[in-house]
PDB file of C-alpha atoms in Angstrom:
ATOM      1  CA  GLN A   1      -3.972  44.600 -26.369  1.00 79.00           C
ATOM      2  CA  VAL A   2      -7.114  43.545 -24.516  1.00 87.00           C
ATOM      3  CA  GLN A   3     -10.292  45.555 -24.041  1.00 93.00           C
ATOM      4  CA  LEU A   4     -12.755  44.490 -21.352  1.00 95.00           C
ATOM      5  CA  VAL A   5     -16.457  45.285 -21.013  1.00 96.00           C
ATOM      6  CA  GLU A   6     -18.439  44.243 -17.934  1.00 97.00           C
ATOM      7  CA  SER A   7     -22.180  43.651 -17.855  1.00 97.00           C
ATOM      8  CA  GLY A   8     -24.821  42.062 -15.643  1.00 97.00           C
ATOM      9  CA  GLY A   9     -24.821  44.407 -12.681  1.00 97.00           C
ATOM     10  CA  GLY A  10     -27.993  45.758 -11.158  1.00 98.00           C
ATOM     11  CA  LEU A  11     -30.174  45.941  -8.078  1.00 98.00           C
ATOM     12  CA  VAL A  12     -30.980  42.792  -6.139  1.00 98.00           C
ATOM     13  CA  GLN A  13     -32.406  42.010  -2.720  1.00 98.00           C
ATOM     14  CA  ALA A  14     -30.273  40.418  -0.027  1.00 98.00           C
ATOM     15  CA  GLY A  15     -30.076  36.677  -0.558  1.00 98.00           C
ATOM     16  CA  GLY A  16     -30.489  37.004  -4.298  1.00 98.00           C
ATOM     17  CA  SER A  17     -28.119  36.246  -7.148  1.00 98.00           C
ATOM     18  CA  LEU A  18     -26.470  38.006 -10.060  1.00 98.00           C
ATOM     19  CA  ARG A  19     -24.180  36.845 -12.829  1.00 98.00           C
ATOM     20  CA  LEU A  20     -21.595  39.289 -14.100  1.00 98.00           C
ATOM     21  CA  SER A  21     -19.948  38.891 -17.479  1.00 98.00           C
ATOM     22  CA  CYS A  22     -16.745  40.378 -18.834  1.00 97.00           C
ATOM     23  CA  ALA A  23     -16.300  40.255 -22.593  1.00 96.00           C
ATOM     24  CA  ALA A  24     -12.758  40.634 -23.895  1.00 94.00           C
ATOM     25  CA  SER A  25     -11.540  41.689 -27.295  1.00 91.00           C
ATOM     26  CA  GLY A  26      -8.394  40.453 -28.968  1.00 76.00           C
ATOM     27  CA  ARG A  27      -7.137  37.107 -30.171  1.00 69.00           C
ATOM     28  CA  THR A  28      -5.057  36.155 -27.127  1.00 80.00           C
ATOM     29  CA  PHE A  29      -7.684  36.033 -24.373  1.00 86.00           C
ATOM     30  CA  SER A  30      -6.527  32.581 -23.290  1.00 88.00           C
ATOM     31  CA  ALA A  31      -3.058  33.970 -22.568  1.00 90.00           C
ATOM     32  CA  TYR A  32      -4.368  36.128 -19.719  1.00 93.00           C
ATOM     33  CA  ALA A  33      -5.260  35.391 -16.154  1.00 94.00           C
ATOM     34  CA  MET A  34      -8.530  37.106 -15.278  1.00 96.00           C
ATOM     35  CA  GLY A  35      -9.869  38.594 -12.099  1.00 97.00           C
ATOM     36  CA  TRP A  36     -12.691  40.523 -10.503  1.00 98.00           C
ATOM     37  CA  PHE A  37     -12.244  43.444  -8.126  1.00 98.00           C
ATOM     38  CA  ARG A  38     -14.730  45.743  -6.445  1.00 98.00           C
ATOM     39  CA  GLN A  39     -14.807  49.185  -4.920  1.00 97.00           C
ATOM     40  CA  ALA A  40     -17.433  50.369  -2.468  1.00 97.00           C
ATOM     41  CA  PRO A  41     -18.043  54.066  -1.727  1.00 92.00           C
ATOM     42  CA  GLY A  42     -15.294  55.469   0.479  1.00 94.00           C
ATOM     43  CA  LYS A  43     -13.240  52.276   0.329  1.00 96.00           C
ATOM     44  CA  GLU A  44     -10.200  51.063  -1.576  1.00 96.00           C
ATOM     45  CA  ARG A  45     -10.560  48.723  -4.498  1.00 96.00           C
ATOM     46  CA  GLU A  46     -10.312  45.140  -3.256  1.00 97.00           C
ATOM     47  CA  PHE A  47      -9.722  41.726  -4.732  1.00 97.00           C
ATOM     48  CA  VAL A  48     -12.725  39.449  -5.221  1.00 98.00           C
ATOM     49  CA  ALA A  49     -11.756  36.456  -7.378  1.00 98.00           C
ATOM     50  CA  ALA A  50      -9.226  35.292  -9.955  1.00 97.00           C
ATOM     51  CA  ILE A  51      -8.830  32.469 -12.436  1.00 96.00           C
ATOM     52  CA  SER A  52      -5.852  31.134 -14.365  1.00 94.00           C
ATOM     53  CA  ARG A  53      -5.390  31.233 -18.121  1.00 90.00           C
ATOM     54  CA  ILE A  54      -6.899  27.772 -18.564  1.00 86.00           C
ATOM     55  CA  GLY A  55      -9.585  28.131 -15.912  1.00 86.00           C
ATOM     56  CA  SER A  56      -8.011  26.029 -13.189  1.00 85.00           C
ATOM     57  CA  ASN A  57      -7.472  26.759  -9.498  1.00 86.00           C
ATOM     58  CA  PRO A  58      -9.831  29.677  -8.954  1.00 95.00           C
ATOM     59  CA  TYR A  59      -8.971  31.881  -5.989  1.00 96.00           C
ATOM     60  CA  TYR A  60     -11.361  33.929  -3.855  1.00 97.00           C
ATOM     61  CA  ALA A  61     -11.304  36.561  -1.183  1.00 97.00           C
ATOM     62  CA  ASP A  62     -12.430  35.198   2.169  1.00 98.00           C
ATOM     63  CA  SER A  63     -15.402  37.553   2.161  1.00 97.00           C
ATOM     64  CA  VAL A  64     -16.950  35.878  -0.893  1.00 98.00           C
ATOM     65  CA  LYS A  65     -15.669  32.315  -0.610  1.00 97.00           C
ATOM     66  CA  GLY A  66     -18.495  29.813  -0.868  1.00 97.00           C
ATOM     67  CA  ARG A  67     -20.876  32.388  -2.349  1.00 98.00           C
ATOM     68  CA  PHE A  68     -19.181  33.556  -5.555  1.00 98.00           C
ATOM     69  CA  THR A  69     -17.878  31.467  -8.445  1.00 98.00           C
ATOM     70  CA  ILE A  70     -15.515  32.675 -11.153  1.00 98.00           C
ATOM     71  CA  SER A  71     -15.341  30.864 -14.481  1.00 97.00           C
ATOM     72  CA  ARG A  72     -14.209  31.516 -18.025  1.00 95.00           C
ATOM     73  CA  ASP A  73     -15.093  30.437 -21.528  1.00 93.00           C
ATOM     74  CA  ASN A  74     -12.075  31.030 -23.723  1.00 88.00           C
ATOM     75  CA  ALA A  75     -14.034  30.175 -26.870  1.00 90.00           C
ATOM     76  CA  LYS A  76     -16.322  33.123 -26.093  1.00 93.00           C
ATOM     77  CA  ASN A  77     -13.577  35.415 -24.754  1.00 92.00           C
ATOM     78  CA  THR A  78     -15.634  35.850 -21.605  1.00 95.00           C
ATOM     79  CA  VAL A  79     -15.109  35.551 -17.865  1.00 96.00           C
ATOM     80  CA  TYR A  80     -18.026  35.275 -15.450  1.00 98.00           C
ATOM     81  CA  LEU A  81     -18.699  35.942 -11.800  1.00 98.00           C
ATOM     82  CA  GLU A  82     -21.685  34.081 -10.390  1.00 98.00           C
ATOM     83  CA  MET A  83     -22.746  35.769  -7.159  1.00 98.00           C
ATOM     84  CA  ASN A  84     -25.123  33.973  -4.816  1.00 98.00           C
ATOM     85  CA  SER A  85     -26.453  34.738  -1.340  1.00 98.00           C
ATOM     86  CA  LEU A  86     -25.713  38.403  -1.884  1.00 98.00           C
ATOM     87  CA  LYS A  87     -25.373  40.688   1.117  1.00 98.00           C
ATOM     88  CA  PRO A  88     -25.684  44.471   1.403  1.00 98.00           C
ATOM     89  CA  GLU A  89     -21.935  44.639   2.039  1.00 97.00           C
ATOM     90  CA  ASP A  90     -21.396  43.253  -1.471  1.00 98.00           C
ATOM     91  CA  THR A  91     -22.642  46.565  -2.864  1.00 98.00           C
ATOM     92  CA  ALA A  92     -19.869  48.041  -5.007  1.00 98.00           C
ATOM     93  CA  VAL A  93     -18.696  48.763  -8.501  1.00 98.00           C
ATOM     94  CA  TYR A  94     -17.273  45.522  -9.857  1.00 98.00           C
ATOM     95  CA  TYR A  95     -14.319  45.631 -12.234  1.00 97.00           C
ATOM     96  CA  CYS A  96     -12.953  42.978 -14.536  1.00 97.00           C
ATOM     97  CA  ALA A  97      -9.178  42.807 -14.941  1.00 96.00           C
ATOM     98  CA  ALA A  98      -6.644  40.917 -17.039  1.00 95.00           C
ATOM     99  CA  ALA A  99      -2.968  40.169 -16.504  1.00 94.00           C
ATOM    100  CA  ARG A 100      -0.323  37.906 -17.975  1.00 91.00           C
ATOM    101  CA  SER A 101      -0.235  35.881 -14.770  1.00 90.00           C
ATOM    102  CA  LEU A 102      -2.237  35.460 -11.583  1.00 91.00           C
ATOM    103  CA  SER A 103       0.439  37.314  -9.632  1.00 90.00           C
ATOM    104  CA  GLY A 104      -0.009  40.280 -11.960  1.00 92.00           C
ATOM    105  CA  LEU A 105      -3.612  40.814 -10.850  1.00 93.00           C
ATOM    106  CA  ARG A 106      -3.486  43.669  -8.352  1.00 92.00           C
ATOM    107  CA  PRO A 107      -6.093  46.198  -7.162  1.00 91.00           C
ATOM    108  CA  GLN A 108      -4.217  49.105  -8.754  1.00 88.00           C
ATOM    109  CA  SER A 109      -1.831  47.573 -11.285  1.00 85.00           C
ATOM    110  CA  SER A 110      -3.425  44.894 -13.452  1.00 87.00           C
ATOM    111  CA  ASP A 111      -2.551  45.060 -17.132  1.00 88.00           C
ATOM    112  CA  TYR A 112      -6.086  45.830 -18.322  1.00 94.00           C
ATOM    113  CA  TRP A 113      -9.322  47.016 -16.693  1.00 95.00           C
ATOM    114  CA  GLY A 114     -12.950  47.191 -17.670  1.00 96.00           C
ATOM    115  CA  GLN A 115     -15.106  50.238 -16.975  1.00 96.00           C
ATOM    116  CA  GLY A 116     -16.967  48.642 -14.074  1.00 97.00           C
ATOM    117  CA  THR A 117     -20.553  47.608 -13.438  1.00 98.00           C
ATOM    118  CA  GLN A 118     -22.634  48.617 -10.413  1.00 98.00           C
ATOM    119  CA  VAL A 119     -23.990  45.959  -8.070  1.00 98.00           C
ATOM    120  CA  THR A 120     -26.417  47.138  -5.404  1.00 98.00           C
ATOM    121  CA  VAL A 121     -27.806  44.769  -2.778  1.00 98.00           C
ATOM    122  CA  SER A 122     -30.743  46.027  -0.738  1.00 97.00           C
ATOM    123  CA  SER A 123     -31.695  44.869   2.747  1.00 93.00           C
TER     124      SER A 123
END
């Protein structure tokens, strides 16, 4: 059982930066691959970034590659998403997700989900 709580969202101007955090409960955080997804108004939830159980080989959607960085601190039971050079099209609700493997991280079928945090990027 894993419970996830996102934080760090807010309003930022284009070109700015935000750092999202996802705090996980439970004693087996390191056993889960972690990911970030987002959903903009009127659009389907989409993949943003993922990281393995030990923090190696991060994977990114093409739309955020080179701008976003996913990382994790297993000692703190926390996964982060550093977002730089933000664009208005990055505006969405961002969700943290957990799964037993990277392949288990899906837009609609990950094992666990956070409640989401709003990111709004103004022009």
